[in-house]
Short mmCIF file of C-alpha atoms and ligand atoms in Angstrom, two decimals:
data_model
loop_
_atom_site.label_atom_id
_atom_site.label_comp_id
_atom_site.label_asym_id
_atom_site.label_seq_id
_atom_site.Cartn_x
_atom_site.Cartn_y
_atom_site.Cartn_z
CA MET J 1 46.56 -14.82 7.92
CA THR J 2 45.25 -13.24 4.75
CA TYR J 3 41.59 -13.47 3.89
CA ARG J 4 39.93 -13.36 0.49
CA SER J 5 37.14 -11.11 1.72
CA ASN J 6 35.88 -9.14 4.71
CA LEU J 7 33.08 -11.69 5.08
CA GLU J 8 35.60 -14.52 5.38
CA LYS J 9 37.63 -12.45 7.88
CA CYS J 10 34.61 -11.69 10.12
CA LEU J 11 33.45 -15.30 10.13
CA SER J 12 36.93 -16.76 10.64
CA GLU J 13 37.55 -14.43 13.58
CA GLY J 14 34.40 -15.74 15.23
CA ARG J 15 32.43 -12.49 15.05
CA PHE J 16 28.64 -12.70 14.89
CA THR J 17 28.35 -11.55 11.28
CA VAL J 18 25.57 -9.66 9.52
CA THR J 19 24.86 -9.81 5.79
CA ALA J 20 22.03 -7.98 4.07
CA GLU J 21 20.38 -8.36 0.71
CA ILE J 22 20.39 -5.57 -1.85
CA GLY J 23 18.03 -6.49 -4.67
CA PRO J 24 19.02 -4.94 -8.02
CA PRO J 25 16.39 -2.77 -9.77
CA LYS J 26 14.06 -3.70 -12.60
CA SER J 27 15.75 -0.99 -14.64
CA ALA J 28 19.12 0.22 -15.87
CA ASP J 29 19.20 2.89 -13.15
CA PRO J 30 22.35 2.56 -11.01
CA LEU J 31 21.02 5.13 -8.52
CA LYS J 32 18.44 2.65 -7.23
CA ILE J 33 21.15 0.28 -6.03
CA ARG J 34 23.42 3.13 -4.90
CA ASP J 35 20.63 4.62 -2.73
CA LYS J 36 20.10 1.29 -0.97
CA ALA J 37 23.85 0.84 -0.54
CA ILE J 38 24.25 4.27 1.05
CA LEU J 39 21.32 3.57 3.41
CA LEU J 40 22.86 0.27 4.56
CA GLU J 41 26.55 1.19 4.70
CA GLY J 42 28.00 0.19 8.08
CA TYR J 43 25.07 -2.00 9.05
CA ALA J 44 26.31 -5.25 7.48
CA ASP J 45 29.66 -6.89 6.84
CA ALA J 46 28.80 -7.81 3.24
CA PHE J 47 25.84 -7.35 0.91
CA ASN J 48 24.13 -10.01 -1.20
CA VAL J 49 23.30 -8.97 -4.73
CA THR J 50 20.56 -11.27 -5.97
CA ASP J 51 20.47 -12.99 -9.37
CA ASN J 52 17.03 -12.41 -10.94
CA GLN J 53 15.33 -13.65 -7.77
CA THR J 54 11.93 -15.29 -8.14
CA ALA J 55 12.95 -15.60 -11.80
CA VAL J 56 11.97 -11.98 -12.47
CA VAL J 57 14.29 -9.96 -14.72
CA ARG J 58 16.45 -7.36 -12.96
CA MET J 59 19.83 -5.75 -13.37
CA SER J 60 22.48 -8.50 -13.32
CA SER J 61 24.10 -9.47 -10.03
CA LEU J 62 27.53 -8.91 -11.61
CA ALA J 63 26.69 -5.29 -12.50
CA GLY J 64 25.08 -4.71 -9.09
CA SER J 65 28.15 -6.13 -7.36
CA VAL J 66 30.46 -3.82 -9.30
CA ILE J 67 28.31 -0.79 -8.34
CA LEU J 68 28.77 -1.79 -4.67
CA LEU J 69 32.54 -2.15 -5.17
CA GLN J 70 32.61 1.37 -6.62
CA LEU J 71 31.08 2.53 -3.32
CA GLU J 72 33.66 0.49 -1.39
CA LEU J 73 31.06 -1.93 -0.04
CA GLU J 74 31.65 -5.66 -0.20
CA PRO J 75 29.29 -7.65 -2.41
CA ILE J 76 28.31 -11.30 -2.24
CA MET J 77 27.51 -11.99 -5.87
CA GLN J 78 24.70 -14.51 -6.24
CA MET J 79 24.84 -16.87 -9.22
CA THR J 80 22.01 -19.16 -10.29
CA CYS J 81 22.22 -22.05 -12.76
CA ARG J 82 18.86 -21.24 -14.33
CA ASP J 83 19.96 -18.77 -17.00
CA ARG J 84 23.50 -19.77 -18.02
CA ASN J 85 25.28 -22.96 -18.99
CA ARG J 86 28.71 -23.95 -17.67
CA ILE J 87 30.47 -21.80 -20.29
CA GLY J 88 28.56 -18.64 -19.29
CA LEU J 89 28.90 -19.34 -15.56
CA GLN J 90 32.67 -19.88 -15.69
CA SER J 91 33.11 -16.83 -17.88
CA ASP J 92 31.18 -14.68 -15.37
CA VAL J 93 33.26 -16.06 -12.48
CA LEU J 94 36.43 -14.93 -14.28
CA GLY J 95 34.94 -11.53 -15.13
CA ALA J 96 33.52 -10.88 -11.67
CA THR J 97 36.68 -11.83 -9.80
CA ALA J 98 38.77 -9.78 -12.25
CA LEU J 99 36.58 -6.80 -11.29
CA GLY J 100 37.06 -7.40 -7.54
CA VAL J 101 34.20 -9.68 -6.44
CA ARG J 102 35.48 -11.88 -3.60
CA ASN J 103 32.33 -13.74 -2.44
CA ILE J 104 30.03 -15.85 -4.61
CA LEU J 105 26.82 -17.56 -3.46
CA CYS J 106 26.04 -20.56 -5.68
CA LEU J 107 22.36 -21.40 -6.24
CA THR J 108 20.32 -23.64 -8.49
CA GLY J 109 17.80 -20.79 -8.61
CA ASP J 110 14.04 -20.32 -8.57
CA HIS J 111 12.34 -22.09 -11.46
CA GLN J 112 11.50 -19.83 -14.42
CA SER J 113 7.83 -20.84 -14.29
CA PHE J 114 7.45 -18.71 -11.10
CA GLY J 115 8.69 -15.53 -12.76
CA ASN J 116 7.65 -12.98 -15.36
CA HIS J 117 8.92 -15.02 -18.35
CA PRO J 118 7.36 -18.41 -17.56
CA ASN J 119 8.00 -19.72 -21.10
CA ALA J 120 11.74 -19.00 -20.86
CA LYS J 121 14.02 -21.97 -21.38
CA GLY J 122 15.54 -23.02 -18.04
CA VAL J 123 19.17 -23.93 -18.57
CA PHE J 124 20.06 -25.95 -15.41
CA ASP J 125 23.10 -27.36 -17.22
CA VAL J 126 24.61 -27.80 -13.74
CA ASP J 127 23.08 -27.36 -10.26
CA SER J 128 24.33 -25.46 -7.21
CA ILE J 129 26.47 -28.36 -5.98
CA GLN J 130 28.18 -28.79 -9.35
CA LEU J 131 28.68 -25.03 -9.63
CA LEU J 132 30.41 -24.96 -6.23
CA GLN J 133 32.72 -27.77 -7.34
CA ILE J 134 33.45 -26.06 -10.68
CA ILE J 135 34.45 -22.75 -9.04
CA LYS J 136 36.43 -24.54 -6.33
CA ASN J 137 38.40 -26.40 -9.02
CA MET J 138 39.00 -23.17 -10.96
CA ARG J 139 40.29 -21.57 -7.74
CA ASP J 140 42.24 -24.42 -6.13
CA GLN J 141 43.34 -26.58 -9.09
CA GLY J 142 43.45 -23.92 -11.78
CA ILE J 143 41.26 -25.99 -14.12
CA PHE J 144 38.01 -25.38 -15.98
CA GLN J 145 35.18 -27.89 -15.84
CA SER J 146 36.45 -29.30 -19.16
CA GLY J 147 39.79 -30.12 -17.56
CA ASP J 148 41.59 -27.41 -19.54
CA PRO J 149 43.95 -25.27 -17.45
CA LEU J 150 43.35 -21.61 -16.67
CA LEU J 151 46.10 -19.62 -18.33
CA GLY J 152 47.01 -17.14 -15.59
CA GLY J 153 45.34 -15.77 -12.45
CA ARG J 154 42.83 -17.97 -10.65
CA PRO J 155 39.52 -16.63 -9.24
CA CYS J 156 40.20 -15.70 -5.61
CA VAL J 157 36.80 -16.16 -4.03
CA PHE J 158 35.02 -17.19 -0.80
CA LEU J 159 32.27 -19.66 -1.72
CA GLY J 160 28.77 -19.91 -0.31
CA ALA J 161 25.52 -21.82 -0.77
CA ALA J 162 21.91 -21.60 0.38
CA ALA J 163 20.14 -24.06 2.65
CA ASN J 164 16.47 -24.56 3.35
CA PRO J 165 15.81 -26.22 6.71
CA TYR J 166 12.06 -26.24 5.95
CA ALA J 167 12.08 -27.86 2.50
CA ASP J 168 10.42 -31.25 2.11
CA PRO J 169 11.52 -33.85 2.88
CA PHE J 170 12.98 -32.31 6.04
CA GLU J 171 15.25 -35.33 6.67
CA ILE J 172 17.35 -34.93 3.50
CA GLN J 173 18.14 -31.24 3.98
CA VAL J 174 21.17 -31.93 6.20
CA ASP J 175 22.48 -34.39 3.59
CA ARG J 176 22.06 -31.74 0.92
CA LEU J 177 24.00 -29.31 3.14
CA ARG J 178 26.80 -31.86 3.54
CA LYS J 179 27.00 -32.30 -0.24
CA LYS J 180 27.28 -28.53 -0.66
CA ILE J 181 30.08 -28.40 1.94
CA ASP J 182 31.92 -31.29 0.26
CA ALA J 183 31.62 -29.48 -3.07
CA GLY J 184 33.18 -26.30 -1.69
CA ALA J 185 30.70 -24.24 0.36
CA GLU J 186 32.51 -22.28 3.07
CA PHE J 187 29.50 -20.26 4.22
CA VAL J 188 25.78 -20.94 4.06
CA GLN J 189 22.83 -18.55 4.14
CA THR J 190 19.50 -20.10 5.05
CA GLN J 191 15.94 -19.57 3.99
CA SER J 192 14.10 -17.03 6.21
CA VAL J 193 13.53 -18.37 9.71
CA TYR J 194 10.16 -17.83 11.41
CA ASN J 195 9.79 -21.22 13.08
CA THR J 196 12.84 -21.13 15.37
CA GLU J 197 11.84 -24.39 17.09
CA LYS J 198 12.01 -26.39 13.84
CA PHE J 199 15.16 -24.53 12.86
CA SER J 200 16.79 -25.57 16.17
CA VAL J 201 15.97 -29.22 15.45
CA TRP J 202 17.68 -28.87 12.04
CA MET J 203 20.69 -27.15 13.65
CA ASP J 204 20.94 -29.94 16.29
CA ASP J 205 21.22 -32.41 13.43
CA VAL J 206 23.77 -30.18 11.64
CA CYS J 207 25.88 -29.89 14.83
CA SER J 208 25.59 -33.57 15.75
CA GLN J 209 27.22 -34.38 12.39
CA GLY J 210 29.95 -31.77 13.01
CA LEU J 211 28.93 -29.71 9.97
CA ASP J 212 28.89 -26.47 11.98
CA LYS J 213 32.67 -26.87 12.29
CA LYS J 214 33.07 -27.15 8.52
CA VAL J 215 30.91 -24.25 7.35
CA HIS J 216 29.76 -20.85 8.67
CA ILE J 217 25.96 -20.76 8.90
CA LEU J 218 24.09 -17.45 8.71
CA ALA J 219 20.38 -17.73 9.51
CA GLY J 220 17.93 -15.89 7.27
CA VAL J 221 15.75 -13.11 8.75
CA THR J 222 12.96 -11.48 6.73
CA PRO J 223 10.84 -8.96 8.69
CA LEU J 224 7.11 -9.19 7.97
CA LYS J 225 5.88 -5.76 6.91
CA SER J 226 2.16 -6.41 6.59
CA VAL J 227 -0.59 -9.00 7.03
CA LYS J 228 -0.53 -9.50 3.25
CA MET J 229 3.17 -10.37 3.40
CA ALA J 230 2.61 -12.75 6.34
CA GLU J 231 -0.15 -14.43 4.32
CA ARG J 232 2.09 -14.74 1.28
CA MET J 233 4.96 -16.20 3.32
CA LYS J 234 2.66 -18.61 5.15
CA PHE J 235 0.54 -19.87 2.27
CA HIS J 236 2.25 -19.12 -1.03
CA VAL J 237 6.04 -19.21 -0.70
CA PRO J 238 7.17 -22.83 -0.91
CA GLY J 239 9.67 -23.89 1.74
CA THR J 240 8.76 -21.13 4.22
CA ASP J 241 7.27 -22.00 7.61
CA VAL J 242 5.36 -19.23 9.41
CA PRO J 243 3.88 -20.75 12.61
CA ASP J 244 0.17 -20.11 13.34
CA THR J 245 1.04 -18.13 16.47
CA LEU J 246 3.18 -15.64 14.52
CA TYR J 247 0.57 -15.38 11.79
CA GLU J 248 -2.14 -14.62 14.37
CA ARG J 249 0.08 -11.96 16.00
CA MET J 250 0.36 -10.26 12.61
CA ARG J 251 -3.30 -10.70 11.73
CA THR J 252 -4.62 -9.21 14.98
CA ALA J 253 -2.02 -6.47 15.47
CA ALA J 254 -3.18 -2.84 15.54
CA ASP J 255 0.02 -1.94 13.69
CA PRO J 256 1.19 -4.99 11.69
CA ALA J 257 4.48 -3.38 10.61
CA LYS J 258 5.42 -2.72 14.26
CA GLU J 259 4.46 -6.27 15.19
CA GLY J 260 6.50 -7.66 12.27
CA TYR J 261 9.47 -5.64 13.48
CA ARG J 262 9.04 -7.01 17.05
CA ILE J 263 8.87 -10.56 15.67
CA ALA J 264 12.08 -10.02 13.68
CA LEU J 265 13.88 -8.68 16.78
CA GLN J 266 12.67 -11.63 18.84
CA THR J 267 13.75 -14.07 16.11
CA ILE J 268 17.25 -12.56 16.01
CA GLN J 269 17.58 -12.88 19.80
CA GLU J 270 16.56 -16.54 19.60
CA LEU J 271 18.92 -17.21 16.67
CA LYS J 272 21.84 -15.71 18.59
CA THR J 273 21.48 -18.46 21.21
CA ILE J 274 21.37 -21.40 18.79
CA LYS J 275 24.61 -23.41 18.71
CA GLY J 276 26.37 -23.32 15.35
CA ILE J 277 24.88 -20.04 14.11
CA HIS J 278 27.64 -17.61 13.15
CA GLY J 279 25.50 -14.72 12.01
CA ILE J 280 22.32 -13.56 10.33
CA HIS J 281 21.39 -12.77 6.76
CA ILE J 282 18.72 -10.05 6.51
CA THR J 283 16.45 -10.01 3.49
CA ALA J 284 14.10 -7.08 4.06
CA LEU J 285 11.88 -7.40 1.01
CA PHE J 286 10.70 -3.90 -0.06
CA TRP J 287 11.66 -2.71 3.46
CA GLU J 288 15.41 -2.11 3.35
CA GLU J 289 15.04 1.11 5.35
CA ILE J 290 14.25 -1.00 8.43
CA ILE J 291 17.67 -2.72 8.43
CA PRO J 292 19.68 0.02 10.26
CA SER J 293 17.29 0.06 13.25
CA LEU J 294 16.90 -3.74 13.24
CA VAL J 295 20.68 -4.18 13.44
CA THR J 296 20.99 -1.46 16.09
CA ASP J 297 18.05 -2.60 18.25
CA SER J 298 19.20 -6.22 18.19
CA GLY J 299 22.57 -5.18 19.61
CA LEU J 300 24.50 -6.14 16.47
CA LEU J 301 25.78 -2.73 15.47
CA LEU J 302 28.84 -2.89 17.70
CA ARG J 303 29.35 -6.58 16.98
CA LYS J 304 33.08 -6.09 16.21
C1 FAD A 1 19.78 -16.92 0.77
C2 FAD A 1 19.02 -17.25 -0.49
C3 FAD A 1 19.22 -16.47 -1.62
C4 FAD A 1 18.51 -16.77 -2.81
N1 FAD A 1 18.73 -16.00 -3.92
C5 FAD A 1 18.15 -16.32 -5.10
C6 FAD A 1 18.46 -15.59 -6.30
O1 FAD A 1 19.21 -14.63 -6.30
N2 FAD A 1 17.85 -15.98 -7.44
C7 FAD A 1 16.99 -17.05 -7.50
O2 FAD A 1 16.50 -17.37 -8.57
N3 FAD A 1 16.69 -17.76 -6.37
C8 FAD A 1 17.25 -17.42 -5.19
N4 FAD A 1 16.97 -18.13 -4.05
C9 FAD A 1 15.97 -19.19 -4.11
C10 FAD A 1 16.63 -20.56 -4.25
O3 FAD A 1 17.23 -20.73 -5.51
C11 FAD A 1 15.56 -21.60 -4.05
O4 FAD A 1 15.00 -21.41 -2.76
C12 FAD A 1 16.05 -23.00 -4.16
O5 FAD A 1 14.92 -23.84 -4.14
C13 FAD A 1 16.94 -23.44 -2.96
O6 FAD A 1 18.24 -23.04 -3.06
P1 FAD A 1 19.31 -23.59 -4.16
O7 FAD A 1 19.18 -22.75 -5.36
O8 FAD A 1 20.63 -23.68 -3.54
O9 FAD A 1 18.77 -25.00 -4.58
P2 FAD A 1 19.37 -26.45 -4.43
O10 FAD A 1 19.53 -26.85 -3.03
O11 FAD A 1 20.55 -26.60 -5.29
O12 FAD A 1 18.15 -27.24 -5.11
C14 FAD A 1 16.84 -26.89 -4.79
C15 FAD A 1 15.89 -27.75 -5.53
O13 FAD A 1 16.11 -27.69 -6.93
C16 FAD A 1 16.18 -28.98 -7.42
N5 FAD A 1 17.12 -29.05 -8.53
C17 FAD A 1 18.45 -29.19 -8.43
N6 FAD A 1 19.00 -29.30 -9.66
C18 FAD A 1 18.00 -29.18 -10.55
C19 FAD A 1 17.93 -29.21 -11.96
N7 FAD A 1 19.02 -29.48 -12.70
N8 FAD A 1 16.73 -29.02 -12.56
C20 FAD A 1 15.62 -28.82 -11.82
N9 FAD A 1 15.62 -28.83 -10.46
C21 FAD A 1 16.79 -29.01 -9.84
C22 FAD A 1 16.68 -29.81 -6.26
O14 FAD A 1 16.27 -31.15 -6.40
C23 FAD A 1 16.05 -29.17 -5.09
O15 FAD A 1 14.77 -29.67 -4.82
C24 FAD A 1 17.61 -17.85 -2.85
C25 FAD A 1 17.40 -18.63 -1.69
C26 FAD A 1 18.11 -18.35 -0.52
C27 FAD A 1 17.86 -19.20 0.70
#
C-alpha cells in the first residue's frame, strides 16, 4: 500500500497520531518558523501551518509549509476560503502539491471582522465543503471546478477538514461533519476540547452514524497557559466550551501554567479512551515549547 503522506500512513495503520500547529510569523523571517520546527521535530507526525488564523496577516501557509519541507518535516497546509476565490485556491493547490505538500486542511476561515483588517473584503466564493469537493475532483477526476481538464499531473493530497463539536446549534454539527466527509474529508481536526463530557456525547452521535469508520478524527488540545487565557477561551472565543470547574481550577491555582499543563494532560488521557478518536491535534498558542513534554508525559512519544 502506498500512502500520499506520513499522516495518512499513521492514521491508516491505526496508530494514535499526533499533529501540532506551527503558526507562521507576522514577518518575513523564516527563522521564526524554523526555530519552532526544530523544537517540535519528532514530537508530532505532521505539522499544521495555519492560514492567517483569526484573520490576522501572517506569512502564507504555502510558504510556511515549504519551509517545513526544506527541514524534512511534513506540513498540513491549511487553506481558508476567506481571502481567495476559486481561481486562486485551485492555483495554490497546484503550486503547493508541485512543491511537495501532501496534506491540505480545508476551512471556511475566521471572518475578517475579527482580525486586524476588519474592513477587508471577505471573498467566501466557496466554503470549506465546496473547497473539499473541488480539490477531490482535481485529484480523482482530473478536472477543475469549471469542468476543464487538468493537463498533466494531478494534485496528490490527503484531505482534511475542521469540526466544532461545541458550535451552536449542537445538533447540526454531526450533519455538517457528514457533509464534509461526503465532499472528500479523510481526516478531521476538532476545535480545542475542554469539556470532554460534551465532546463524548458528540462522538457517540458520530459513532452511532458510523462516521468514525469513514474519517480519522483528531481531537483538539490547547493547553491553558494563564488565567487570562482561560478567561479568553471561556468568555470571548466563540465555539469554545471551558467548563466552570476547569476555569475555577485555573483561577485559584498558585501556578496557573502548571495547572493548565495538568488539565491538558488529563484531557489527553480522557480523549485516548473515547471511541472513534484516532489522535490529537495540539495547538499550543504562544506556548509551543510545552509540546515536547506534553507529548512525552502523556505517553505519546513512543506511540509507533
Ligand atoms: C483545527 C482548526 C484550524 C483552524 N485554522 C484556521 C486558520 O488557519 N485560519 C482561519 O482563519 N481560521 C482557522 N480556524 C477557524 C475556523 O475557520 C472557524 O472556527 C470556523 O468557524 C469553523 O471551521 P470551518 O472553517 O471549517 O468552517 P465551516 O464548518 O465551513 O463553517 C463555519 C461557519 O461559517 C459559516 N459559513 C460557511 N460558508 C460561509 C460563507 N460563504 N460566508 C459566510 N459564512 C459562511 C457556516 O455557516 C458556519 O457557521 C481553524 C479551526 C480549527 C478547528
